[in-house]
Tab-separated table of C-alpha atoms in Angstrom:
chain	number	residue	atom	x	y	z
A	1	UNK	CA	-40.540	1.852	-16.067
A	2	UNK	CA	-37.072	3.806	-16.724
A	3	UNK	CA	-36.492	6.250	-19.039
A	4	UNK	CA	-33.932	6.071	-21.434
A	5	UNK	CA	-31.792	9.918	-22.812
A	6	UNK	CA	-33.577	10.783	-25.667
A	7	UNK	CA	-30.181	11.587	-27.589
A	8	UNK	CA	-28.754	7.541	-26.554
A	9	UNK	CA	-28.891	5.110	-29.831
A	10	UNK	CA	-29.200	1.574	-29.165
A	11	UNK	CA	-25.345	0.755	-28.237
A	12	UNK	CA	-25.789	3.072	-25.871
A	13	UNK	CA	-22.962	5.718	-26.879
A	14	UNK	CA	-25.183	8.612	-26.878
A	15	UNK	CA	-23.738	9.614	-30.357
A	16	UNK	CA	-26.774	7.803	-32.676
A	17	UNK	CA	-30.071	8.976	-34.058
A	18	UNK	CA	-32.439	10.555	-31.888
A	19	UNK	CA	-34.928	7.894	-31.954
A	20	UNK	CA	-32.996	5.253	-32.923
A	21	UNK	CA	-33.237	2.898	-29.412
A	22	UNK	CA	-36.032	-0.196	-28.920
A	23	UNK	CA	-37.911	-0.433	-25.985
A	24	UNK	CA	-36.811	-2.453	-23.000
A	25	UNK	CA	-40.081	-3.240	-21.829
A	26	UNK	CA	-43.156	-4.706	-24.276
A	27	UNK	CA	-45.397	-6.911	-22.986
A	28	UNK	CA	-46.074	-5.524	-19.261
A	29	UNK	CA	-48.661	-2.369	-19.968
A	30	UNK	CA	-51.440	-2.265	-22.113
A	31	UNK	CA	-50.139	0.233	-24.191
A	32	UNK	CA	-47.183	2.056	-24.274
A	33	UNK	CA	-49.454	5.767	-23.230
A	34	UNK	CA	-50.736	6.360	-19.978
A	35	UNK	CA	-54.076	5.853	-21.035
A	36	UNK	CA	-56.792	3.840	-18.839
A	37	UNK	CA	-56.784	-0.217	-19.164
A	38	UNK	CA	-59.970	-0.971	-20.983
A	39	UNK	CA	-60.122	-4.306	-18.844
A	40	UNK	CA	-59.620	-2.692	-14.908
A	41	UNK	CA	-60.778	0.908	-16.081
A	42	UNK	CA	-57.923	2.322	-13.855
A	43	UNK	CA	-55.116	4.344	-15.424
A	44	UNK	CA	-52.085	2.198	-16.654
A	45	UNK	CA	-48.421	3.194	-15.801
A	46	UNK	CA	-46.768	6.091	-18.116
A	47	UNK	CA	-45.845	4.730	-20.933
A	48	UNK	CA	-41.486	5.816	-22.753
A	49	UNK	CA	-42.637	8.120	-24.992
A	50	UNK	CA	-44.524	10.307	-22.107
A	51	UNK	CA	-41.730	9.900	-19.093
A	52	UNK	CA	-38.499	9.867	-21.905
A	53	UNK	CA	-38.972	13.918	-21.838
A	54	UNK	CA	-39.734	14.498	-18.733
A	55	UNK	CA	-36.537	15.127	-17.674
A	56	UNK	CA	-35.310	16.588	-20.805
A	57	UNK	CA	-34.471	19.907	-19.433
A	58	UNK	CA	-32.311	18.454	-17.045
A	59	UNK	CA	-30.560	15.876	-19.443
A	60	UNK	CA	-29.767	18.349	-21.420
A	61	UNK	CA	-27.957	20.637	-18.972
A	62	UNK	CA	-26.245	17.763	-17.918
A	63	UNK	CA	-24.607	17.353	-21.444
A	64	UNK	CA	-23.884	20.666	-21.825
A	65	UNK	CA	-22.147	20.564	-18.054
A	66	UNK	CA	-20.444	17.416	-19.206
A	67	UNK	CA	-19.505	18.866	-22.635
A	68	UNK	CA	-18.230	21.850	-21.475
A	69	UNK	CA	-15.814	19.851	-19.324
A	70	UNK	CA	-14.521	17.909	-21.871
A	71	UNK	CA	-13.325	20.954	-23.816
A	72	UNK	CA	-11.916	22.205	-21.260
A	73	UNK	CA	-9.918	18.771	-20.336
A	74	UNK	CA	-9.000	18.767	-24.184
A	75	UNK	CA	-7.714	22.126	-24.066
A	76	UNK	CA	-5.722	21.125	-21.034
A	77	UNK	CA	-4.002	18.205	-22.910
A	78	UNK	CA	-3.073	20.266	-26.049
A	79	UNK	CA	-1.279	22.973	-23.556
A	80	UNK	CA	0.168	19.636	-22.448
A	81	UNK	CA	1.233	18.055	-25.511
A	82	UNK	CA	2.857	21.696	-26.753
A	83	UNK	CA	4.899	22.402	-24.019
A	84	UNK	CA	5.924	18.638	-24.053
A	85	UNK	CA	6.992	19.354	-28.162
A	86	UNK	CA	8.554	22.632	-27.246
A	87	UNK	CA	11.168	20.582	-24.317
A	88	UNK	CA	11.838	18.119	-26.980
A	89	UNK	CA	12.393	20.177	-29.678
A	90	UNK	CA	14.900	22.282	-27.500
A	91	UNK	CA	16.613	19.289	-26.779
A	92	UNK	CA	16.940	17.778	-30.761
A	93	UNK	CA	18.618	21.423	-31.181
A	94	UNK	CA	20.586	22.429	-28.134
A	95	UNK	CA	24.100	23.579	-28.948
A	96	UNK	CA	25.406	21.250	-26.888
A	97	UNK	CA	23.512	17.866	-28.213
A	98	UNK	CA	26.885	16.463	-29.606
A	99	UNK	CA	28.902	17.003	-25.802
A	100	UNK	CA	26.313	15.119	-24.003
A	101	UNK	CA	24.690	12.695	-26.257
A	102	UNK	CA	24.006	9.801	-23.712
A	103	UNK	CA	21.833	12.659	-21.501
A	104	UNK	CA	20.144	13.978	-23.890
A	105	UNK	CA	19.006	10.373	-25.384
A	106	UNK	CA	18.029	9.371	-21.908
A	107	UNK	CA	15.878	12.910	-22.173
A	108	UNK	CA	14.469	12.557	-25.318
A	109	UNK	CA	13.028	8.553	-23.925
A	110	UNK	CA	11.299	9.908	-20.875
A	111	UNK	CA	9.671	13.036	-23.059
A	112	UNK	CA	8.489	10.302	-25.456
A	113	UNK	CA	6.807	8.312	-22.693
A	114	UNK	CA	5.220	11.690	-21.307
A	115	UNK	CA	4.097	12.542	-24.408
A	116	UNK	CA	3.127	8.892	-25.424
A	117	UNK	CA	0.998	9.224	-22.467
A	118	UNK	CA	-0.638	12.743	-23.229
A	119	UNK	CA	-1.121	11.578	-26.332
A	120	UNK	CA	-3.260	8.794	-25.863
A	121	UNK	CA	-5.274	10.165	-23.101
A	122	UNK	CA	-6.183	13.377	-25.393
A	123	UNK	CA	-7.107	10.349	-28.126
A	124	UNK	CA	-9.940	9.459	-25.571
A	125	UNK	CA	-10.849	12.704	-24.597
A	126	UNK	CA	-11.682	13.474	-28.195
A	127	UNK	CA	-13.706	10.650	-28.267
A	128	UNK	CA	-15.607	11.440	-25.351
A	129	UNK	CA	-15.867	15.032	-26.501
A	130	UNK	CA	-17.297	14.179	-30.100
A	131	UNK	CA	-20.338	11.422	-28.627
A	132	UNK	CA	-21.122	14.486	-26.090
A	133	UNK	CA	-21.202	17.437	-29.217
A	134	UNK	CA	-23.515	14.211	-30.773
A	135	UNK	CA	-25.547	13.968	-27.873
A	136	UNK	CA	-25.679	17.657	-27.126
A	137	UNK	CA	-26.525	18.240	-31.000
A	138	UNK	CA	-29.571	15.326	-30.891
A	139	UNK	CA	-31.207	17.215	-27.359
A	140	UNK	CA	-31.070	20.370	-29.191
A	141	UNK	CA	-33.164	19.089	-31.669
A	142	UNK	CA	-35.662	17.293	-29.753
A	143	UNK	CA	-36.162	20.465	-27.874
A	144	UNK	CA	-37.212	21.910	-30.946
A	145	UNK	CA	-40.308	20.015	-31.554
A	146	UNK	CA	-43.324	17.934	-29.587
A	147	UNK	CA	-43.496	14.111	-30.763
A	148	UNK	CA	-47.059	13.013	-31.633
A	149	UNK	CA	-48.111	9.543	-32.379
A	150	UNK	CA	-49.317	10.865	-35.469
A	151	UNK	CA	-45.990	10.321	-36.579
A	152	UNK	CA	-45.613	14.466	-36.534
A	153	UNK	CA	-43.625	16.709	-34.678
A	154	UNK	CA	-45.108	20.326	-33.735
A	155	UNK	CA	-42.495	22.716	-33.513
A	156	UNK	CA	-43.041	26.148	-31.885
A	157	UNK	CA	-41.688	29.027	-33.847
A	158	UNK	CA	-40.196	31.161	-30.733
A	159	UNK	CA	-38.147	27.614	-29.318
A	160	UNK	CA	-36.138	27.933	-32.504
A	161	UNK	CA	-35.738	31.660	-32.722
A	162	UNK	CA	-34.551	31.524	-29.246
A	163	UNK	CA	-31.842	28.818	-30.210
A	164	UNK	CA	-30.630	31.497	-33.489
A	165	UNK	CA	-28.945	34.206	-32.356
A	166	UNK	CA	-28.795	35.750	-35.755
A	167	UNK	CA	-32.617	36.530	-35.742
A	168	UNK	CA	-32.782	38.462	-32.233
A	169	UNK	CA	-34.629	41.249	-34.604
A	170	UNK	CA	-37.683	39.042	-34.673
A	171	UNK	CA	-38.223	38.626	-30.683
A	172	UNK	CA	-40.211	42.034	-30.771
A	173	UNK	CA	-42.665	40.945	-33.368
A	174	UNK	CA	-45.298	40.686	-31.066
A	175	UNK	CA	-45.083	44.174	-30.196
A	176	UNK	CA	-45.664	45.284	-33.618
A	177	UNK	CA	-48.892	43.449	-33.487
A	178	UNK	CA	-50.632	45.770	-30.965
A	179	UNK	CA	-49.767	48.485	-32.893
A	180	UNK	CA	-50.986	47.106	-36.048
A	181	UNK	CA	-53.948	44.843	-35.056
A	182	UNK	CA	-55.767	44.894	-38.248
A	183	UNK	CA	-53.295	43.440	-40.137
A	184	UNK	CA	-52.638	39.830	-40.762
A	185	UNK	CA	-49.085	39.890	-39.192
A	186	UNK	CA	-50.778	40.733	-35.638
A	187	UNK	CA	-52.310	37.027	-36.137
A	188	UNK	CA	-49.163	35.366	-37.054
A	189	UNK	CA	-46.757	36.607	-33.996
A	190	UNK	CA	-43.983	34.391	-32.873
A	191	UNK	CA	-45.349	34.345	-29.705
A	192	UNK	CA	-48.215	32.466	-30.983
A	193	UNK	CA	-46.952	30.704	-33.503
A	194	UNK	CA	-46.833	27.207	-34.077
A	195	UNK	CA	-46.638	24.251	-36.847
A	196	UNK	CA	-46.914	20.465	-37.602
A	197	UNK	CA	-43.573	19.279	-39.437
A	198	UNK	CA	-44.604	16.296	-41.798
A	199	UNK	CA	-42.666	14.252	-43.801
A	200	UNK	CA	-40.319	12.931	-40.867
A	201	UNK	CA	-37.452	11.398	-43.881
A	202	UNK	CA	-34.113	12.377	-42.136
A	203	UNK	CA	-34.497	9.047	-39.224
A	204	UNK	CA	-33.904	5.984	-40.718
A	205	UNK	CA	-35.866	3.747	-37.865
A	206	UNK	CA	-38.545	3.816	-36.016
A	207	UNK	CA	-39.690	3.801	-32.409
A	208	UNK	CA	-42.382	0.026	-32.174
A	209	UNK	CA	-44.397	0.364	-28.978
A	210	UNK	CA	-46.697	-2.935	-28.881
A	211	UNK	CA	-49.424	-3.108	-26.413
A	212	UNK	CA	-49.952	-6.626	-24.340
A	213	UNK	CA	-51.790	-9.721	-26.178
A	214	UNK	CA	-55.013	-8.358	-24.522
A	215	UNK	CA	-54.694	-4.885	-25.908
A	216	UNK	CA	-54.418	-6.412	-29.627
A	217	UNK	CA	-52.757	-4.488	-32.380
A	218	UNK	CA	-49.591	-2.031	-32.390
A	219	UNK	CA	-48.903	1.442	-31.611
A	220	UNK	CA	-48.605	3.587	-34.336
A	221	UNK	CA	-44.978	4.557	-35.256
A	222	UNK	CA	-43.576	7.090	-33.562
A	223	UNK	CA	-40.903	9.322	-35.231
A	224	UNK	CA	-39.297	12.540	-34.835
A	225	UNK	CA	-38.007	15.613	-36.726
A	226	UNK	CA	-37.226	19.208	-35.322
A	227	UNK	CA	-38.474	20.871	-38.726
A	228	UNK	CA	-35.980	23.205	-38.318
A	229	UNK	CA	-35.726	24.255	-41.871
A	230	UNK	CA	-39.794	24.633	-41.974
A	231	UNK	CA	-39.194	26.842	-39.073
A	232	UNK	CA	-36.654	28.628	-40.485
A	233	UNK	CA	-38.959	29.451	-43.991
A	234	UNK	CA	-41.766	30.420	-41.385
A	235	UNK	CA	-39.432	33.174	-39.581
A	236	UNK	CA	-38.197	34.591	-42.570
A	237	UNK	CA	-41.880	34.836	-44.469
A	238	UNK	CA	-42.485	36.423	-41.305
A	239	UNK	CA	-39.688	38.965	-41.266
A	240	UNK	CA	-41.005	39.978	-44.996
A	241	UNK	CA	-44.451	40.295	-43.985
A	242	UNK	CA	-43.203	42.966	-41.275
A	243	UNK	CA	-40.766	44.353	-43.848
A	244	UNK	CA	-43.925	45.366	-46.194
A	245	UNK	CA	-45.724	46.706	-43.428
A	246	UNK	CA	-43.527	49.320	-41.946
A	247	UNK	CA	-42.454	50.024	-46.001
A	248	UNK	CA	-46.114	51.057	-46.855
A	249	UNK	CA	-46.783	52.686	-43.118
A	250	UNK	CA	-43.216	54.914	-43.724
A	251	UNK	CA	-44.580	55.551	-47.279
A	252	UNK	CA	-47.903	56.751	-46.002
A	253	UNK	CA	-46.503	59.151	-43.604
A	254	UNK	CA	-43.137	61.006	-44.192
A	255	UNK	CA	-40.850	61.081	-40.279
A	256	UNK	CA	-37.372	61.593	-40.959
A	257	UNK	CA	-36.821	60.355	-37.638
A	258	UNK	CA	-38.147	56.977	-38.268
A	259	UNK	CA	-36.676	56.488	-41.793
A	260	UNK	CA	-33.560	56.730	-40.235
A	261	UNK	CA	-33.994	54.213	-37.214
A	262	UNK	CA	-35.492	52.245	-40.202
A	263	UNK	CA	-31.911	52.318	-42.178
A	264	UNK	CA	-30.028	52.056	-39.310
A	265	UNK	CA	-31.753	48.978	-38.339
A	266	UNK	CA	-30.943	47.268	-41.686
A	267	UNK	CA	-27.625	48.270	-41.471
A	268	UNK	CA	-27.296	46.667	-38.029
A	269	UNK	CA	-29.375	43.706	-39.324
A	270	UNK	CA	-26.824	43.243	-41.883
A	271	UNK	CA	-24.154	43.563	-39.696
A	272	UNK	CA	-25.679	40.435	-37.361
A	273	UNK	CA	-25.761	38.672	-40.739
A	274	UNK	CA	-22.429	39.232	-42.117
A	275	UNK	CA	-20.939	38.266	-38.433
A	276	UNK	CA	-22.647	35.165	-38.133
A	277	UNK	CA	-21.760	34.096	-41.696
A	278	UNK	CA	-18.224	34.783	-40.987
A	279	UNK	CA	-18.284	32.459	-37.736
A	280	UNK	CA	-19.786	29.650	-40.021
A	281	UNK	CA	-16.602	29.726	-41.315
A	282	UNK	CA	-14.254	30.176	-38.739
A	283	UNK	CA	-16.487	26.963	-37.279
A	284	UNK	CA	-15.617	25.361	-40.369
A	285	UNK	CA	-11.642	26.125	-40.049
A	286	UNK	CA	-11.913	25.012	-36.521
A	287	UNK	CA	-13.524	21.571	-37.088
A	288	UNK	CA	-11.155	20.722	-40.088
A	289	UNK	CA	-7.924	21.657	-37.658
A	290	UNK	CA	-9.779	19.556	-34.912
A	291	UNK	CA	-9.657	16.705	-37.109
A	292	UNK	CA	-6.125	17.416	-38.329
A	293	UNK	CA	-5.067	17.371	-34.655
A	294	UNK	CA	-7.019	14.339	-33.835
A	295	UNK	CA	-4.950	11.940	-36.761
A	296	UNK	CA	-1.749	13.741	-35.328
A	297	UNK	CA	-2.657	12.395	-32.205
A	298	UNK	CA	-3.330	9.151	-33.385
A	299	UNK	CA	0.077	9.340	-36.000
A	300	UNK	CA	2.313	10.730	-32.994
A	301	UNK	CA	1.027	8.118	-30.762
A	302	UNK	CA	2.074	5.328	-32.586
A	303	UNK	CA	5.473	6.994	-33.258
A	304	UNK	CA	6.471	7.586	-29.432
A	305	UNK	CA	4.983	4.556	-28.297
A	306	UNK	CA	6.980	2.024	-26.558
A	307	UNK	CA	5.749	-0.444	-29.371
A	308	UNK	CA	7.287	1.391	-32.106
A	309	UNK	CA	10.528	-0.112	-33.712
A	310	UNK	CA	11.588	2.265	-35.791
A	311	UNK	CA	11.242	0.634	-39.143
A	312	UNK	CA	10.790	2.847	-42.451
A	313	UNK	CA	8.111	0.256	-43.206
A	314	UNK	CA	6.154	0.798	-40.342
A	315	UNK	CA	6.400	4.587	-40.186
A	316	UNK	CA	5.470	4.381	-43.794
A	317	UNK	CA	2.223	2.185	-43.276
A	318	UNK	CA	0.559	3.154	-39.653
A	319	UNK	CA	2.425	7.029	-39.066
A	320	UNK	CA	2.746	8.477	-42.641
A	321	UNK	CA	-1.017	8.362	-44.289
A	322	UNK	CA	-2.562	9.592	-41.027
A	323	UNK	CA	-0.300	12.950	-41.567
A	324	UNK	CA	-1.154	12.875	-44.898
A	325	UNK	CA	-4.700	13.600	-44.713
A	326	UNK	CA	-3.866	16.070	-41.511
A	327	UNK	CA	-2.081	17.695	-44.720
A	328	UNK	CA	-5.124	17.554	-47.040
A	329	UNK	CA	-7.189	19.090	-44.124
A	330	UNK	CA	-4.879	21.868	-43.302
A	331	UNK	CA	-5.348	22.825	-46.805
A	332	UNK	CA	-8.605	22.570	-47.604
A	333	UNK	CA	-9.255	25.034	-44.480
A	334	UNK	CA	-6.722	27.588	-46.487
A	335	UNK	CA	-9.713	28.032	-48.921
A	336	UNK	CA	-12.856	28.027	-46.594
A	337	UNK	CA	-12.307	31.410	-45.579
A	338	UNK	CA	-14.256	33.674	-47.984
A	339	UNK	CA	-12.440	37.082	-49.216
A	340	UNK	CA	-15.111	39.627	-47.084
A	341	UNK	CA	-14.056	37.685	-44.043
A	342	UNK	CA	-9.922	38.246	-45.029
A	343	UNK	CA	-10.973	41.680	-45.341
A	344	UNK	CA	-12.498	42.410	-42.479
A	345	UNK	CA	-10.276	40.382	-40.331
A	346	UNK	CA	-7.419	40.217	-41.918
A	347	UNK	CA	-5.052	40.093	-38.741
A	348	UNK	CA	-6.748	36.369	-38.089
A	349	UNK	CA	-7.784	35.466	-41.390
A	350	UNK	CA	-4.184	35.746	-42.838
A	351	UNK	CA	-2.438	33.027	-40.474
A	352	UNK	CA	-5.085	30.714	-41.592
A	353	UNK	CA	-5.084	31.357	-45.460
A	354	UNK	CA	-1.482	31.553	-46.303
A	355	UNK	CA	-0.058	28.001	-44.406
A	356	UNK	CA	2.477	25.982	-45.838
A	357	UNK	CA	2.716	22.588	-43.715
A	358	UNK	CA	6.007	21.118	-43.417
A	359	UNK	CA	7.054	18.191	-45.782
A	360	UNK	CA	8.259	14.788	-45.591
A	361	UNK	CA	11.561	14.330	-47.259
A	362	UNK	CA	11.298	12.692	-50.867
A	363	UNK	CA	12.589	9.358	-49.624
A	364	UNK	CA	10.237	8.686	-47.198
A	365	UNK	CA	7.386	9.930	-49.622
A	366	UNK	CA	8.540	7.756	-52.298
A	367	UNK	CA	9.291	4.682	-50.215
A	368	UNK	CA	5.459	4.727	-48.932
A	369	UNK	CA	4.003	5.056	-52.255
A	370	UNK	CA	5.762	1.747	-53.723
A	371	UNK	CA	6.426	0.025	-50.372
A	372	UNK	CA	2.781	-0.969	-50.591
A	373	UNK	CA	2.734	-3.223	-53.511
A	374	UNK	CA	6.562	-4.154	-53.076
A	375	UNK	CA	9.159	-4.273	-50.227
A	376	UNK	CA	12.733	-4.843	-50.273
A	377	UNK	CA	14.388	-3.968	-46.665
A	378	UNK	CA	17.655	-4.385	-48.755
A	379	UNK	CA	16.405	-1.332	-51.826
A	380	UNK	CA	18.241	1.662	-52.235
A	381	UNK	CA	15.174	3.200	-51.698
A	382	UNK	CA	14.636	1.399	-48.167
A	383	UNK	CA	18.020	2.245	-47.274
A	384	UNK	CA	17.185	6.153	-48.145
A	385	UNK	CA	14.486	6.061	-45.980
A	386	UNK	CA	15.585	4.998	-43.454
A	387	UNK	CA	18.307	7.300	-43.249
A	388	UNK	CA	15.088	10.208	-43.470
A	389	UNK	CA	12.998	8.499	-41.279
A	390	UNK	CA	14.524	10.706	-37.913
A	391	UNK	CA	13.741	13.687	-39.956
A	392	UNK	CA	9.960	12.583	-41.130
A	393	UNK	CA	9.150	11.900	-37.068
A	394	UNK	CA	10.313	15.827	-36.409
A	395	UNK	CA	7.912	16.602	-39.136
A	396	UNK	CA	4.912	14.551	-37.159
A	397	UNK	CA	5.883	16.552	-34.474
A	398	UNK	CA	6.138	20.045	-36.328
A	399	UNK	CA	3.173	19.301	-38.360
A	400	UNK	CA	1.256	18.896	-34.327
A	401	UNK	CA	3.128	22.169	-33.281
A	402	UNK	CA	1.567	24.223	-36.356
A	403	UNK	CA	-1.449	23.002	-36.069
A	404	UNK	CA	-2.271	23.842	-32.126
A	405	UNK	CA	-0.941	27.326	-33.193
A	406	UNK	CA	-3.421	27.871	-35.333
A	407	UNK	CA	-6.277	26.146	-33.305
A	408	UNK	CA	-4.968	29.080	-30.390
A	409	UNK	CA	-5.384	31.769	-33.087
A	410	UNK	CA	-8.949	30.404	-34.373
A	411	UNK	CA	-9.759	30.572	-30.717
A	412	UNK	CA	-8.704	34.255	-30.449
A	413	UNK	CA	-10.383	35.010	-33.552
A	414	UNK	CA	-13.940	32.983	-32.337
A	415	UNK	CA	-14.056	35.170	-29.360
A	416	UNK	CA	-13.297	38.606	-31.216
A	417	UNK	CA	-16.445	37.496	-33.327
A	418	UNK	CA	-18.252	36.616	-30.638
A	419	UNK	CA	-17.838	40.075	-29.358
A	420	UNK	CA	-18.670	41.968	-32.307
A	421	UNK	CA	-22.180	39.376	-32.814
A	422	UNK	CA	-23.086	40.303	-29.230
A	423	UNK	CA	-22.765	44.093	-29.776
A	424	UNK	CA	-24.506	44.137	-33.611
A	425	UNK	CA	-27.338	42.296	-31.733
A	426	UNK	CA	-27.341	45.077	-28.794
A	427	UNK	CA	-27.281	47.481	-31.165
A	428	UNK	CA	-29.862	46.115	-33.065
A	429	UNK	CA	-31.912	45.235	-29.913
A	430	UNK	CA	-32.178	49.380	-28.800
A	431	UNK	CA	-32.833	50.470	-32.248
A	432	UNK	CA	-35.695	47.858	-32.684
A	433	UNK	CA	-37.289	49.190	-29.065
A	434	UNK	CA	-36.561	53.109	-30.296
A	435	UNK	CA	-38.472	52.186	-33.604
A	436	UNK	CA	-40.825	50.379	-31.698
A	437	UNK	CA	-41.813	53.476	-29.500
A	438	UNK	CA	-41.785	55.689	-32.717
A	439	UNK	CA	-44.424	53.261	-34.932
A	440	UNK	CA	-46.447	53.450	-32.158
A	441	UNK	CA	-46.777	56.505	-31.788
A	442	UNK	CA	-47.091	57.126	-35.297
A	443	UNK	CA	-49.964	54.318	-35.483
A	444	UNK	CA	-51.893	56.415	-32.894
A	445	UNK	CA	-51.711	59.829	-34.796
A	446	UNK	CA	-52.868	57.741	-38.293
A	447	UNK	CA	-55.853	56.125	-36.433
A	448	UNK	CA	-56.573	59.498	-35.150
């Protein structure tokens, strides 16, 4: 029987629910498990739901191959599609536009089929690369948790610590536990940790497996959930519990040495914190500019397309409210960025909070407000705009310009806090193991 990825929905895009498929086969097997045929007494053939994760491990490195190609293609294409802008912008401004007009029109047509062509390749590699971050997103969390016919999903503790970075100061829990093996938090180590996630409300279907007519009855339901936020609760109960137990062992014995690796860990621990909450911002820029870019694409397509005749009205209706919401984006991701994060990166975080997008001249504006419940070709106001309508295409194309800019700077500033959340977590790491070696210690002389 073939498997199916578990991240696939049921057209088959890979971007759906991670359950959210029907089986191909139903009547063949006695039951969808590989449990013995009560009829023969010999084992049956494995059932979906115990071959679909047996290559999980591999599916998922696949994506994750496959996704990281895609970026890399996407970045390729807006190099591409900026260089292409630059040569044509050069050319609408050379000093010497007016001497050779019939060249430089003869230019500006083949740059608009190059970039006509970019453009709509990039438009499907952003579609490929958004079904693989939905597929990629859907392994990750299957991988968290165990399906159970139960309708549960048992998630171990250390699988989702290991996919947070931001909680590397709990990997060495288990450590603390041999020191401290009297006390409840050397029974409830990561390590050994795990939990049943109920109340599975987040999938809207369900999995049927029916058995064969001889089998009678159904399968139960089969649904999934990566009780991440359970998990989450679990770690940080956890963290507390470890908190109060070094706070009443450094209150029972006074070592200045160990109050200070104590503080300095906090400080670090905050410092992992106050990183990672600044990158779920920057994320946040980067997806709203992503989208920005991606109705640019779609706006500038239709503008250098061979299609396009150049009417105010169609500008006005296919063009125009695509860059309008690229607008709305741009600023809405002036005001994500949080005043700690200016402050501490202010060379990065001042590009993206001050931007002023170009505008569309008043005619245009005005003729595709009313042009939608009224159109006269023969209007002042058609007339106007038409006359703008050059100008409001070199704002589609300035509007693209500004925005890769600032998708090269949010990349410069991702990696810069990439940096400084690897070395807090180092940091934090060798000041963890130096406390480690001190407590122990310490625990020895006490039991002593």
């Amino acid at each position: 029987m073939g498997t199916r990825p578990v991240s696939e929905d049921s057209d088959g895009d890979g971007g759906g629910g991670v359950m959210s498929g029907r089986p191909k086969d139903k009547g063949n097997n006695a039951s969808s498990s590989g449990t013995s045929n009560p009829n023969t007494g010999s084992p049956d053939k494995p059932g979906p739901m115990d071959n679909q994760f047996s290559g999980g491990g591999t599916s998922n490195a696949k994506v994750k191959s496959e996704l990281r190609q895609a970026r890399k293609s996407s970045a390729q294409m807006i190099h591409a599609q900026k260089e292409l802008l630059d040569k044509m912008e050069r050319q609408e401004r050379g000093g010497l536009r007016r001497v050779f007009t019939l060249n430089r029109a003869a230019k500006m047509t083949k740059l608009r089929a190059k970039l006509s062509e970019k453009l709509n390749e990039s438009v499907l590699v952003d579609e490929e690369l958004q079904r693989l971050e939905r597929q990629s997103t859907a392994l990750s969390a299957t991988s968290l948790g165990t399906i159970t016919r139960s309708g549960t999903a048992v998630v171990n503790v250390s699988n989702v610590h290991s996919g947070n970075n931001n909680n590397n100061n709990n990997n060495n829990n288990n450590n603390f536990s041999s020191s401290f093996s009297s006390s409840s938090f050397a029974n409830t180590g990561p390590s050994g940790f795990s939990m049943s996630v109920t109340g599975l409300s987040s999938l809207d279907e369900t999995r049927d497996f029916s058995g064969s007519e001889s089998s009678g009855g159904l399968m139960p339901p089969m649904r999934m959930s990566s009780g991440w936020e359970d998990a989450q609760e679990e770690l940080l109960m956890l963290e507390r519990e470890k908190e109060d137990i070094l706070n009443d062992l450094f209150q029972a014995v006074d070592m200045p040495a160990v109050l200070d690796l104590h503080a300095r860990i906090a400080s670090f621990s905050s410092e992992i914190k106050a990183v990672a909450s600044v990158k779920k911002q920057a994320d946040r820029v980067e997806e709203m500019y992503r989208k920005a870019l991606h109705l640019l694409r779609v706006a500038l397509a239709a503008v250098v397309s061979p299609n396009y005749s150049g009417s105010i009205r169609e500008f006005a209706l296919n063009a125009y409210p695509l860059a309008v919401e690229a607008g709305h984006l741009i600023d809405q991701a002036c005001h994500v960025i949080q005043p700690e994060a200016r402050r501490k990166y202010a060379s990065f975080a001042v590009d993206l909070v001050h931007v002023r997008p170009p505008k569309f001249p008043q005619p245009v504006s005005d003729f595709a407000r009313r042009s939608r419940t009224h159109y006269d070709p023969h209007s002042a106001l058609s007339i106007e705009g038409m006359r703008n309508l050059h100008a409001a295409e070199n704002v589609l194309m300035l509007l693209q310009r500004l925005v890769i800019q600032k998708l090269e700077g949010i990349e410069k500033w991702q990696t810069k806090l990439t940096k400084d959340q690897e070395a807090a977590e180092t940091a934090h790491a060798q000041m963890e193991t130096r406390l480690q070696e001190q407590v122990a210690v310490l625990a020895r002389s006490v039991s002593v």
